[in-house]
Amino acid sequence: MSGWSPDRIPDQHGRRFVITGANSGLGAETAAVLAARGARVTLACRNLEKAAVVADRIGSAATVAHLDLADLSSVREFAGTVDAVDVLINNAGVMALPLRRTADGFEMQMGTNHLGHFALTGLLLPKLTERVVTLSSLAHLGGSVRVDDLNWERRRYNRWAAYGDSKLANLVFAQELARRITAAGSSLRSVVAHPGYAATELMGHSETPVDYLMKAGALLRVGQPADQGALPSLYAATADVPNGSYWGPSLVLRGGPSPARYRSIVDDQSVRDKLWAVSEKLTGVTVDVPA
């Protein structure tokens, strides 16, 4: 699939996509391509001003809705406005922030990247007709699933480790969701993607020297621009891919969509069960897969 491009996406007329964090970067590029292929796209964003600019550029196929994944009341409010959706793309994320907490007291990266999307997916699952696409990251390779301290209340905080934890949680959740979908005999799919090294607004907020290294990498084109970084998630959202499949750039950091590998811990059932249970407890959302 290394030569795959968006012009190979089938006609998307009649399909509705909800894309979190579509006010910039990968989410904005994903929304624009899907709309160009005929889809209706809902830009579910915290920053409505930026989202409006993207929606204006896309045209009438795009609508903007407020969603703050760092506030479970906002997640519930948004989910209540959705009647039916074909594809949910869990795209939004924050990276390597200094220690901050969500409205519900979660560590900001775990709260936004995983727990917010866990709750949103659970609330929208009964309204979903086709698939959930969850964005992970190569950073999951350095993550851990500490269910006894998911929100960094006991450990000395490390912003990069916390980011890795959240992206590993994305993968563990998405793959366990895929298993439960199969067990329920459902026609839904849970698919995962990662963008490789993509130059987006996600970079540059760690307030450490690493920000300069990442920006230098983007300038030197070590990775790829946002429109190329969006290819794996676009492929995962529109192609006839298997439930539980994982997609990333063919050259790892860049390139067209290709099957990707993840750490073996993602397939550890005890880890999956523990993360699922603590996620339900913290969010108050029970995620049931409809048959």
PDB file of C-alpha atoms in Angstrom:
ATOM      1  CA  MET A   1       0.000   0.000   0.000  1.00  0.00           C
ATOM      2  CA  SER A   2       3.037   2.312  -0.089  1.00  0.00           C
ATOM      3  CA  GLY A   3       1.743   3.857  -3.310  1.00  0.00           C
ATOM      4  CA  TRP A   4      -1.738   4.386  -1.898  1.00  0.00           C
ATOM      5  CA  SER A   5      -3.156   7.920  -2.111  1.00  0.00           C
ATOM      6  CA  PRO A   6      -6.468   9.591  -1.138  1.00  0.00           C
ATOM      7  CA  ASP A   7      -7.747   9.487  -4.719  1.00  0.00           C
ATOM      8  CA  ARG A   8      -8.168   5.738  -4.191  1.00  0.00           C
ATOM      9  CA  ILE A   9     -10.693   6.281  -1.394  1.00  0.00           C
ATOM     10  CA  PRO A  10     -14.120   4.978  -2.486  1.00  0.00           C
ATOM     11  CA  ASP A  11     -17.030   7.395  -2.803  1.00  0.00           C
ATOM     12  CA  GLN A  12     -18.104   8.436   0.701  1.00  0.00           C
ATOM     13  CA  HIS A  13     -21.493  10.008  -0.042  1.00  0.00           C
ATOM     14  CA  GLY A  14     -24.073   9.117   2.577  1.00  0.00           C
ATOM     15  CA  ARG A  15     -21.480   8.440   5.300  1.00  0.00           C
ATOM     16  CA  ARG A  16     -20.951  10.513   8.431  1.00  0.00           C
ATOM     17  CA  PHE A  17     -17.632  10.784  10.250  1.00  0.00           C
ATOM     18  CA  VAL A  18     -16.959  12.268  13.687  1.00  0.00           C
ATOM     19  CA  ILE A  19     -13.324  13.372  13.968  1.00  0.00           C
ATOM     20  CA  THR A  20     -11.958  14.582  17.287  1.00  0.00           C
ATOM     21  CA  GLY A  21      -9.346  17.329  17.250  1.00  0.00           C
ATOM     22  CA  ALA A  22     -10.055  18.227  13.621  1.00  0.00           C
ATOM     23  CA  ASN A  23      -9.237  21.924  14.074  1.00  0.00           C
ATOM     24  CA  SER A  24      -5.645  21.438  12.888  1.00  0.00           C
ATOM     25  CA  GLY A  25      -2.989  18.945  11.830  1.00  0.00           C
ATOM     26  CA  LEU A  26      -3.902  15.350  11.070  1.00  0.00           C
ATOM     27  CA  GLY A  27      -7.555  15.794  12.007  1.00  0.00           C
ATOM     28  CA  ALA A  28      -8.059  18.791   9.717  1.00  0.00           C
ATOM     29  CA  GLU A  29      -6.369  17.005   6.815  1.00  0.00           C
ATOM     30  CA  THR A  30      -8.431  13.871   7.435  1.00  0.00           C
ATOM     31  CA  ALA A  31     -11.686  15.853   7.492  1.00  0.00           C
ATOM     32  CA  ALA A  32     -10.844  17.727   4.281  1.00  0.00           C
ATOM     33  CA  VAL A  33     -10.038  14.563   2.341  1.00  0.00           C
ATOM     34  CA  LEU A  34     -13.149  12.720   3.537  1.00  0.00           C
ATOM     35  CA  ALA A  35     -15.390  15.672   2.667  1.00  0.00           C
ATOM     36  CA  ALA A  36     -13.795  15.897  -0.780  1.00  0.00           C
ATOM     37  CA  ARG A  37     -14.797  12.257  -1.307  1.00  0.00           C
ATOM     38  CA  GLY A  38     -18.416  13.060  -0.401  1.00  0.00           C
ATOM     39  CA  ALA A  39     -18.621  12.399   3.344  1.00  0.00           C
ATOM     40  CA  ARG A  40     -20.274  14.555   5.967  1.00  0.00           C
ATOM     41  CA  VAL A  41     -17.729  15.377   8.663  1.00  0.00           C
ATOM     42  CA  THR A  42     -18.259  16.612  12.202  1.00  0.00           C
ATOM     43  CA  LEU A  43     -15.247  18.456  13.573  1.00  0.00           C
ATOM     44  CA  ALA A  44     -15.465  17.685  17.294  1.00  0.00           C
ATOM     45  CA  CYS A  45     -13.078  20.199  18.844  1.00  0.00           C
ATOM     46  CA  ARG A  46     -12.267  22.179  21.943  1.00  0.00           C
ATOM     47  CA  ASN A  47     -11.088  25.218  19.966  1.00  0.00           C
ATOM     48  CA  LEU A  48     -14.188  26.273  18.046  1.00  0.00           C
ATOM     49  CA  GLU A  49     -12.492  29.289  16.480  1.00  0.00           C
ATOM     50  CA  LYS A  50      -9.839  27.184  14.765  1.00  0.00           C
ATOM     51  CA  ALA A  51     -12.392  24.530  13.869  1.00  0.00           C
ATOM     52  CA  ALA A  52     -14.586  27.140  12.170  1.00  0.00           C
ATOM     53  CA  VAL A  53     -11.684  28.149   9.926  1.00  0.00           C
ATOM     54  CA  VAL A  54     -11.191  24.521   8.868  1.00  0.00           C
ATOM     55  CA  ALA A  55     -14.946  24.034   8.329  1.00  0.00           C
ATOM     56  CA  ASP A  56     -15.142  27.176   6.178  1.00  0.00           C
ATOM     57  CA  ARG A  57     -12.319  25.866   4.036  1.00  0.00           C
ATOM     58  CA  ILE A  58     -14.043  22.488   3.631  1.00  0.00           C
ATOM     59  CA  GLY A  59     -17.508  23.860   2.913  1.00  0.00           C
ATOM     60  CA  SER A  60     -21.055  22.692   3.607  1.00  0.00           C
ATOM     61  CA  ALA A  61     -20.051  19.073   4.235  1.00  0.00           C
ATOM     62  CA  ALA A  62     -18.415  20.105   7.522  1.00  0.00           C
ATOM     63  CA  THR A  63     -20.064  20.976  10.824  1.00  0.00           C
ATOM     64  CA  VAL A  64     -18.388  22.085  14.026  1.00  0.00           C
ATOM     65  CA  ALA A  65     -19.286  20.795  17.486  1.00  0.00           C
ATOM     66  CA  HIS A  66     -17.757  21.518  20.882  1.00  0.00           C
ATOM     67  CA  LEU A  67     -15.921  18.642  22.523  1.00  0.00           C
ATOM     68  CA  ASP A  68     -13.377  18.953  25.313  1.00  0.00           C
ATOM     69  CA  LEU A  69     -11.942  15.502  25.960  1.00  0.00           C
ATOM     70  CA  ALA A  70     -10.373  16.822  29.156  1.00  0.00           C
ATOM     71  CA  ASP A  71     -13.840  17.295  30.658  1.00  0.00           C
ATOM     72  CA  LEU A  72     -16.156  14.283  30.921  1.00  0.00           C
ATOM     73  CA  SER A  73     -19.220  16.514  31.185  1.00  0.00           C
ATOM     74  CA  SER A  74     -18.321  17.914  27.746  1.00  0.00           C
ATOM     75  CA  VAL A  75     -17.854  14.386  26.394  1.00  0.00           C
ATOM     76  CA  ARG A  76     -21.306  13.389  27.625  1.00  0.00           C
ATOM     77  CA  GLU A  77     -22.880  16.576  26.310  1.00  0.00           C
ATOM     78  CA  PHE A  78     -21.379  16.094  22.858  1.00  0.00           C
ATOM     79  CA  ALA A  79     -22.317  12.405  22.704  1.00  0.00           C
ATOM     80  CA  GLY A  80     -25.896  13.353  23.508  1.00  0.00           C
ATOM     81  CA  THR A  81     -26.082  15.502  20.368  1.00  0.00           C
ATOM     82  CA  VAL A  82     -25.059  12.667  18.027  1.00  0.00           C
ATOM     83  CA  ASP A  83     -27.911  10.594  16.614  1.00  0.00           C
ATOM     84  CA  ALA A  84     -26.005   8.257  14.291  1.00  0.00           C
ATOM     85  CA  VAL A  85     -22.463   8.041  12.969  1.00  0.00           C
ATOM     86  CA  ASP A  86     -20.738   5.643  10.595  1.00  0.00           C
ATOM     87  CA  VAL A  87     -17.120   6.175  11.627  1.00  0.00           C
ATOM     88  CA  LEU A  88     -15.612   7.676  14.786  1.00  0.00           C
ATOM     89  CA  ILE A  89     -11.987   8.782  14.416  1.00  0.00           C
ATOM     90  CA  ASN A  90     -10.329   9.232  17.809  1.00  0.00           C
ATOM     91  CA  ASN A  91      -7.686  11.638  16.531  1.00  0.00           C
ATOM     92  CA  ALA A  92      -7.288  14.387  19.144  1.00  0.00           C
ATOM     93  CA  GLY A  93      -4.292  14.388  21.427  1.00  0.00           C
ATOM     94  CA  VAL A  94      -1.832  16.340  23.517  1.00  0.00           C
ATOM     95  CA  MET A  95       1.849  15.541  23.786  1.00  0.00           C
ATOM     96  CA  ALA A  96       4.551  15.870  26.455  1.00  0.00           C
ATOM     97  CA  LEU A  97       2.839  18.567  28.513  1.00  0.00           C
ATOM     98  CA  PRO A  98       4.071  19.714  31.904  1.00  0.00           C
ATOM     99  CA  LEU A  99       2.026  18.154  34.703  1.00  0.00           C
ATOM    100  CA  ARG A 100      -1.545  19.346  34.348  1.00  0.00           C
ATOM    101  CA  ARG A 101      -4.870  17.820  35.265  1.00  0.00           C
ATOM    102  CA  THR A 102      -8.206  17.577  33.516  1.00  0.00           C
ATOM    103  CA  ALA A 103     -11.502  18.878  34.887  1.00  0.00           C
ATOM    104  CA  ASP A 104     -11.986  15.436  36.450  1.00  0.00           C
ATOM    105  CA  GLY A 105      -8.512  15.298  38.013  1.00  0.00           C
ATOM    106  CA  PHE A 106      -6.850  12.974  35.496  1.00  0.00           C
ATOM    107  CA  GLU A 107      -3.282  13.514  34.289  1.00  0.00           C
ATOM    108  CA  MET A 108      -3.846  15.641  31.198  1.00  0.00           C
ATOM    109  CA  GLN A 109      -2.299  13.333  28.595  1.00  0.00           C
ATOM    110  CA  MET A 110      -3.913  10.138  29.867  1.00  0.00           C
ATOM    111  CA  GLY A 111      -7.147  12.026  30.469  1.00  0.00           C
ATOM    112  CA  THR A 112      -7.303  13.528  26.976  1.00  0.00           C
ATOM    113  CA  ASN A 113      -5.678  10.886  24.814  1.00  0.00           C
ATOM    114  CA  HIS A 114      -7.125   7.764  26.404  1.00  0.00           C
ATOM    115  CA  LEU A 115      -9.805   8.318  29.056  1.00  0.00           C
ATOM    116  CA  GLY A 116     -11.670  11.008  27.110  1.00  0.00           C
ATOM    117  CA  HIS A 117     -11.707   8.846  23.990  1.00  0.00           C
ATOM    118  CA  PHE A 118     -12.623   5.741  26.014  1.00  0.00           C
ATOM    119  CA  ALA A 119     -15.690   7.543  27.373  1.00  0.00           C
ATOM    120  CA  LEU A 120     -16.602   9.012  23.993  1.00  0.00           C
ATOM    121  CA  THR A 121     -16.325   5.640  22.260  1.00  0.00           C
ATOM    122  CA  GLY A 122     -18.449   3.966  24.913  1.00  0.00           C
ATOM    123  CA  LEU A 123     -21.164   6.598  24.652  1.00  0.00           C
ATOM    124  CA  LEU A 124     -21.238   6.558  20.839  1.00  0.00           C
ATOM    125  CA  LEU A 125     -20.874   2.804  20.327  1.00  0.00           C
ATOM    126  CA  PRO A 126     -24.663   2.131  20.302  1.00  0.00           C
ATOM    127  CA  LYS A 127     -25.015   4.819  17.599  1.00  0.00           C
ATOM    128  CA  LEU A 128     -22.114   3.609  15.471  1.00  0.00           C
ATOM    129  CA  THR A 129     -22.754   1.726  12.232  1.00  0.00           C
ATOM    130  CA  GLU A 130     -19.280   0.780  10.999  1.00  0.00           C
ATOM    131  CA  ARG A 131     -15.993   1.380  12.782  1.00  0.00           C
ATOM    132  CA  VAL A 132     -13.847   3.197  15.317  1.00  0.00           C
ATOM    133  CA  VAL A 133     -10.379   4.364  14.283  1.00  0.00           C
ATOM    134  CA  THR A 134      -8.042   5.189  17.170  1.00  0.00           C
ATOM    135  CA  LEU A 135      -4.757   7.007  16.652  1.00  0.00           C
ATOM    136  CA  SER A 136      -1.788   5.703  18.576  1.00  0.00           C
ATOM    137  CA  SER A 137       1.887   6.594  18.152  1.00  0.00           C
ATOM    138  CA  LEU A 138       5.364   5.141  17.921  1.00  0.00           C
ATOM    139  CA  ALA A 139       5.695   6.597  21.428  1.00  0.00           C
ATOM    140  CA  HIS A 140       3.709   3.614  22.706  1.00  0.00           C
ATOM    141  CA  LEU A 141       7.000   1.710  22.465  1.00  0.00           C
ATOM    142  CA  GLY A 142       8.204   3.575  25.557  1.00  0.00           C
ATOM    143  CA  GLY A 143       4.936   3.453  27.477  1.00  0.00           C
ATOM    144  CA  SER A 144       3.659   1.360  30.356  1.00  0.00           C
ATOM    145  CA  VAL A 145       0.216   0.507  31.677  1.00  0.00           C
ATOM    146  CA  ARG A 146       0.323   1.336  35.369  1.00  0.00           C
ATOM    147  CA  VAL A 147      -3.273   0.722  36.345  1.00  0.00           C
ATOM    148  CA  ASP A 148      -2.341   1.358  39.996  1.00  0.00           C
ATOM    149  CA  ASP A 149      -1.143   4.865  39.062  1.00  0.00           C
ATOM    150  CA  LEU A 150      -2.698   5.709  35.707  1.00  0.00           C
ATOM    151  CA  ASN A 151      -2.827   9.416  36.580  1.00  0.00           C
ATOM    152  CA  TRP A 152       0.693   9.892  37.942  1.00  0.00           C
ATOM    153  CA  GLU A 153      -0.257  10.485  41.560  1.00  0.00           C
ATOM    154  CA  ARG A 154       2.452   8.224  43.040  1.00  0.00           C
ATOM    155  CA  ARG A 155       5.261   8.407  40.498  1.00  0.00           C
ATOM    156  CA  ARG A 156       7.570  11.326  39.852  1.00  0.00           C
ATOM    157  CA  TYR A 157       6.083  12.902  36.745  1.00  0.00           C
ATOM    158  CA  ASN A 158       7.822  12.520  33.401  1.00  0.00           C
ATOM    159  CA  ARG A 159       5.993  14.218  30.546  1.00  0.00           C
ATOM    160  CA  TRP A 160       7.413  11.986  27.799  1.00  0.00           C
ATOM    161  CA  ALA A 161       6.770   8.777  29.723  1.00  0.00           C
ATOM    162  CA  ALA A 162       3.222   9.992  30.390  1.00  0.00           C
ATOM    163  CA  TYR A 163       2.703  10.560  26.687  1.00  0.00           C
ATOM    164  CA  GLY A 164       3.988   7.064  25.899  1.00  0.00           C
ATOM    165  CA  ASP A 165       1.665   5.635  28.553  1.00  0.00           C
ATOM    166  CA  SER A 166      -1.351   7.333  26.990  1.00  0.00           C
ATOM    167  CA  LYS A 167      -0.541   6.119  23.474  1.00  0.00           C
ATOM    168  CA  LEU A 168       0.035   2.571  24.700  1.00  0.00           C
ATOM    169  CA  ALA A 169      -3.346   2.805  26.445  1.00  0.00           C
ATOM    170  CA  ASN A 170      -4.887   3.828  23.099  1.00  0.00           C
ATOM    171  CA  LEU A 171      -3.560   0.646  21.488  1.00  0.00           C
ATOM    172  CA  VAL A 172      -4.522  -1.649  24.355  1.00  0.00           C
ATOM    173  CA  PHE A 173      -8.053  -0.228  24.435  1.00  0.00           C
ATOM    174  CA  ALA A 174      -8.534  -0.385  20.660  1.00  0.00           C
ATOM    175  CA  GLN A 175      -7.339  -3.980  20.429  1.00  0.00           C
ATOM    176  CA  GLU A 176      -9.472  -5.104  23.365  1.00  0.00           C
ATOM    177  CA  LEU A 177     -12.441  -3.367  21.762  1.00  0.00           C
ATOM    178  CA  ALA A 178     -11.702  -5.335  18.572  1.00  0.00           C
ATOM    179  CA  ARG A 179     -11.657  -8.592  20.545  1.00  0.00           C
ATOM    180  CA  ARG A 180     -14.969  -7.786  22.227  1.00  0.00           C
ATOM    181  CA  ILE A 181     -16.514  -6.835  18.881  1.00  0.00           C
ATOM    182  CA  THR A 182     -15.592 -10.258  17.505  1.00  0.00           C
ATOM    183  CA  ALA A 183     -16.866 -12.011  20.636  1.00  0.00           C
ATOM    184  CA  ALA A 184     -20.203 -10.172  20.368  1.00  0.00           C
ATOM    185  CA  GLY A 185     -20.633 -11.214  16.740  1.00  0.00           C
ATOM    186  CA  SER A 186     -20.858  -7.546  15.791  1.00  0.00           C
ATOM    187  CA  SER A 187     -20.156  -6.185  12.331  1.00  0.00           C
ATOM    188  CA  LEU A 188     -18.361  -3.175  13.826  1.00  0.00           C
ATOM    189  CA  ARG A 189     -14.593  -2.794  13.564  1.00  0.00           C
ATOM    190  CA  SER A 190     -11.971  -1.279  15.817  1.00  0.00           C
ATOM    191  CA  VAL A 191      -8.901  -0.237  13.821  1.00  0.00           C
ATOM    192  CA  VAL A 192      -5.716   1.550  14.904  1.00  0.00           C
ATOM    193  CA  ALA A 193      -3.336   3.858  13.045  1.00  0.00           C
ATOM    194  CA  HIS A 194      -0.239   5.911  13.743  1.00  0.00           C
ATOM    195  CA  PRO A 195       1.149   8.796  11.642  1.00  0.00           C
ATOM    196  CA  GLY A 196       4.858   8.084  11.982  1.00  0.00           C
ATOM    197  CA  TYR A 197       6.752  11.367  12.346  1.00  0.00           C
ATOM    198  CA  ALA A 198       4.340  14.072  11.213  1.00  0.00           C
ATOM    199  CA  ALA A 199       4.914  17.793  11.544  1.00  0.00           C
ATOM    200  CA  THR A 200       1.797  19.096  13.319  1.00  0.00           C
ATOM    201  CA  GLU A 201       0.807  21.522  16.076  1.00  0.00           C
ATOM    202  CA  LEU A 202       1.115  18.619  18.520  1.00  0.00           C
ATOM    203  CA  MET A 203       4.837  19.340  18.589  1.00  0.00           C
ATOM    204  CA  GLY A 204       6.512  22.059  20.568  1.00  0.00           C
ATOM    205  CA  HIS A 205       4.556  22.122  23.832  1.00  0.00           C
ATOM    206  CA  SER A 206       6.798  20.132  26.162  1.00  0.00           C
ATOM    207  CA  GLU A 207       8.661  23.304  27.261  1.00  0.00           C
ATOM    208  CA  THR A 208      11.938  21.365  27.046  1.00  0.00           C
ATOM    209  CA  PRO A 209      14.863  21.384  24.569  1.00  0.00           C
ATOM    210  CA  VAL A 210      13.223  18.407  22.843  1.00  0.00           C
ATOM    211  CA  ASP A 211      10.827  20.918  21.260  1.00  0.00           C
ATOM    212  CA  TYR A 212      13.709  22.375  19.258  1.00  0.00           C
ATOM    213  CA  LEU A 213      14.890  18.927  18.168  1.00  0.00           C
ATOM    214  CA  MET A 214      11.431  18.001  16.928  1.00  0.00           C
ATOM    215  CA  LYS A 215      11.046  21.268  15.040  1.00  0.00           C
ATOM    216  CA  ALA A 216      14.500  20.768  13.522  1.00  0.00           C
ATOM    217  CA  GLY A 217      13.463  17.272  12.451  1.00  0.00           C
ATOM    218  CA  ALA A 218      10.415  18.717  10.721  1.00  0.00           C
ATOM    219  CA  LEU A 219      12.519  21.351   8.937  1.00  0.00           C
ATOM    220  CA  LEU A 220      15.007  18.703   7.806  1.00  0.00           C
ATOM    221  CA  ARG A 221      12.086  16.567   6.567  1.00  0.00           C
ATOM    222  CA  VAL A 222      13.004  13.600   8.715  1.00  0.00           C
ATOM    223  CA  GLY A 223       9.279  12.906   8.844  1.00  0.00           C
ATOM    224  CA  GLN A 224       6.434  14.147   6.681  1.00  0.00           C
ATOM    225  CA  PRO A 225       3.841  16.936   6.527  1.00  0.00           C
ATOM    226  CA  ALA A 226       0.403  16.551   8.108  1.00  0.00           C
ATOM    227  CA  ASP A 227      -1.353  15.616   4.863  1.00  0.00           C
ATOM    228  CA  GLN A 228       0.995  12.643   4.470  1.00  0.00           C
ATOM    229  CA  GLY A 229       0.818  11.774   8.162  1.00  0.00           C
ATOM    230  CA  ALA A 230      -2.963  11.495   7.813  1.00  0.00           C
ATOM    231  CA  LEU A 231      -2.739   8.712   5.200  1.00  0.00           C
ATOM    232  CA  PRO A 232      -2.682   5.748   7.643  1.00  0.00           C
ATOM    233  CA  SER A 233      -5.776   6.967   9.492  1.00  0.00           C
ATOM    234  CA  LEU A 234      -7.565   7.724   6.214  1.00  0.00           C
ATOM    235  CA  TYR A 235      -6.780   4.224   5.004  1.00  0.00           C
ATOM    236  CA  ALA A 236      -7.898   2.706   8.312  1.00  0.00           C
ATOM    237  CA  ALA A 237     -11.155   4.690   8.129  1.00  0.00           C
ATOM    238  CA  THR A 238     -12.137   3.941   4.527  1.00  0.00           C
ATOM    239  CA  ALA A 239     -10.484   0.752   3.248  1.00  0.00           C
ATOM    240  CA  ASP A 240     -11.809  -2.772   3.729  1.00  0.00           C
ATOM    241  CA  VAL A 241      -9.378  -3.545   6.547  1.00  0.00           C
ATOM    242  CA  PRO A 242      -9.740  -6.267   9.195  1.00  0.00           C
ATOM    243  CA  ASN A 243     -11.084  -5.630  12.663  1.00  0.00           C
ATOM    244  CA  GLY A 244      -8.087  -5.140  14.984  1.00  0.00           C
ATOM    245  CA  SER A 245      -5.620  -4.189  12.250  1.00  0.00           C
ATOM    246  CA  TYR A 246      -2.922  -1.577  12.886  1.00  0.00           C
ATOM    247  CA  TRP A 247      -1.656   0.801  10.173  1.00  0.00           C
ATOM    248  CA  GLY A 248       1.297   3.163   9.911  1.00  0.00           C
ATOM    249  CA  PRO A 249       3.714   4.590   7.330  1.00  0.00           C
ATOM    250  CA  SER A 250       5.501   2.004   5.188  1.00  0.00           C
ATOM    251  CA  LEU A 251       8.929   3.389   6.183  1.00  0.00           C
ATOM    252  CA  VAL A 252       7.890   3.669   9.857  1.00  0.00           C
ATOM    253  CA  LEU A 253       8.463   7.439  10.096  1.00  0.00           C
ATOM    254  CA  ARG A 254       7.029   8.283   6.686  1.00  0.00           C
ATOM    255  CA  GLY A 255       5.423   6.743   3.641  1.00  0.00           C
ATOM    256  CA  GLY A 256       2.096   5.341   2.512  1.00  0.00           C
ATOM    257  CA  PRO A 257      -0.126   3.191   4.769  1.00  0.00           C
ATOM    258  CA  SER A 258       1.171  -0.252   5.600  1.00  0.00           C
ATOM    259  CA  PRO A 259       0.552  -2.866   8.338  1.00  0.00           C
ATOM    260  CA  ALA A 260       2.334  -1.794  11.525  1.00  0.00           C
ATOM    261  CA  ARG A 261       3.663  -3.682  14.527  1.00  0.00           C
ATOM    262  CA  TYR A 262       3.048  -3.046  18.196  1.00  0.00           C
ATOM    263  CA  ARG A 263       4.530  -4.347  21.451  1.00  0.00           C
ATOM    264  CA  SER A 264       3.488  -7.771  22.680  1.00  0.00           C
ATOM    265  CA  ILE A 265       2.106  -6.290  25.916  1.00  0.00           C
ATOM    266  CA  VAL A 266      -0.843  -5.012  23.874  1.00  0.00           C
ATOM    267  CA  ASP A 267      -1.997  -8.639  23.500  1.00  0.00           C
ATOM    268  CA  ASP A 268      -1.666  -9.436  27.216  1.00  0.00           C
ATOM    269  CA  GLN A 269      -5.266 -10.161  28.243  1.00  0.00           C
ATOM    270  CA  SER A 270      -4.660  -9.383  31.901  1.00  0.00           C
ATOM    271  CA  VAL A 271      -3.325  -5.936  30.963  1.00  0.00           C
ATOM    272  CA  ARG A 272      -6.314  -5.347  28.694  1.00  0.00           C
ATOM    273  CA  ASP A 273      -8.803  -6.391  31.360  1.00  0.00           C
ATOM    274  CA  LYS A 274      -7.207  -4.225  34.047  1.00  0.00           C
ATOM    275  CA  LEU A 275      -7.010  -1.133  31.839  1.00  0.00           C
ATOM    276  CA  TRP A 276     -10.625  -1.597  30.697  1.00  0.00           C
ATOM    277  CA  ALA A 277     -11.839  -1.955  34.284  1.00  0.00           C
ATOM    278  CA  VAL A 278      -9.982   1.071  35.624  1.00  0.00           C
ATOM    279  CA  SER A 279     -11.042   3.154  32.610  1.00  0.00           C
ATOM    280  CA  GLU A 280     -14.696   2.324  33.244  1.00  0.00           C
ATOM    281  CA  LYS A 281     -14.280   3.124  36.933  1.00  0.00           C
ATOM    282  CA  LEU A 282     -12.566   6.473  36.358  1.00  0.00           C
ATOM    283  CA  THR A 283     -14.883   7.679  33.583  1.00  0.00           C
ATOM    284  CA  GLY A 284     -18.126   6.198  34.877  1.00  0.00           C
ATOM    285  CA  VAL A 285     -18.807   4.916  31.353  1.00  0.00           C
ATOM    286  CA  THR A 286     -19.527   1.229  30.784  1.00  0.00           C
ATOM    287  CA  VAL A 287     -18.466   0.209  27.291  1.00  0.00           C
ATOM    288  CA  ASP A 288     -20.770  -2.507  25.974  1.00  0.00           C
ATOM    289  CA  VAL A 289     -20.462  -3.818  22.433  1.00  0.00           C
ATOM    290  CA  PRO A 290     -23.916  -4.248  20.852  1.00  0.00           C
ATOM    291  CA  ALA A 291     -24.443  -7.611  19.146  1.00  0.00           C
TER     292      ALA A 291
END
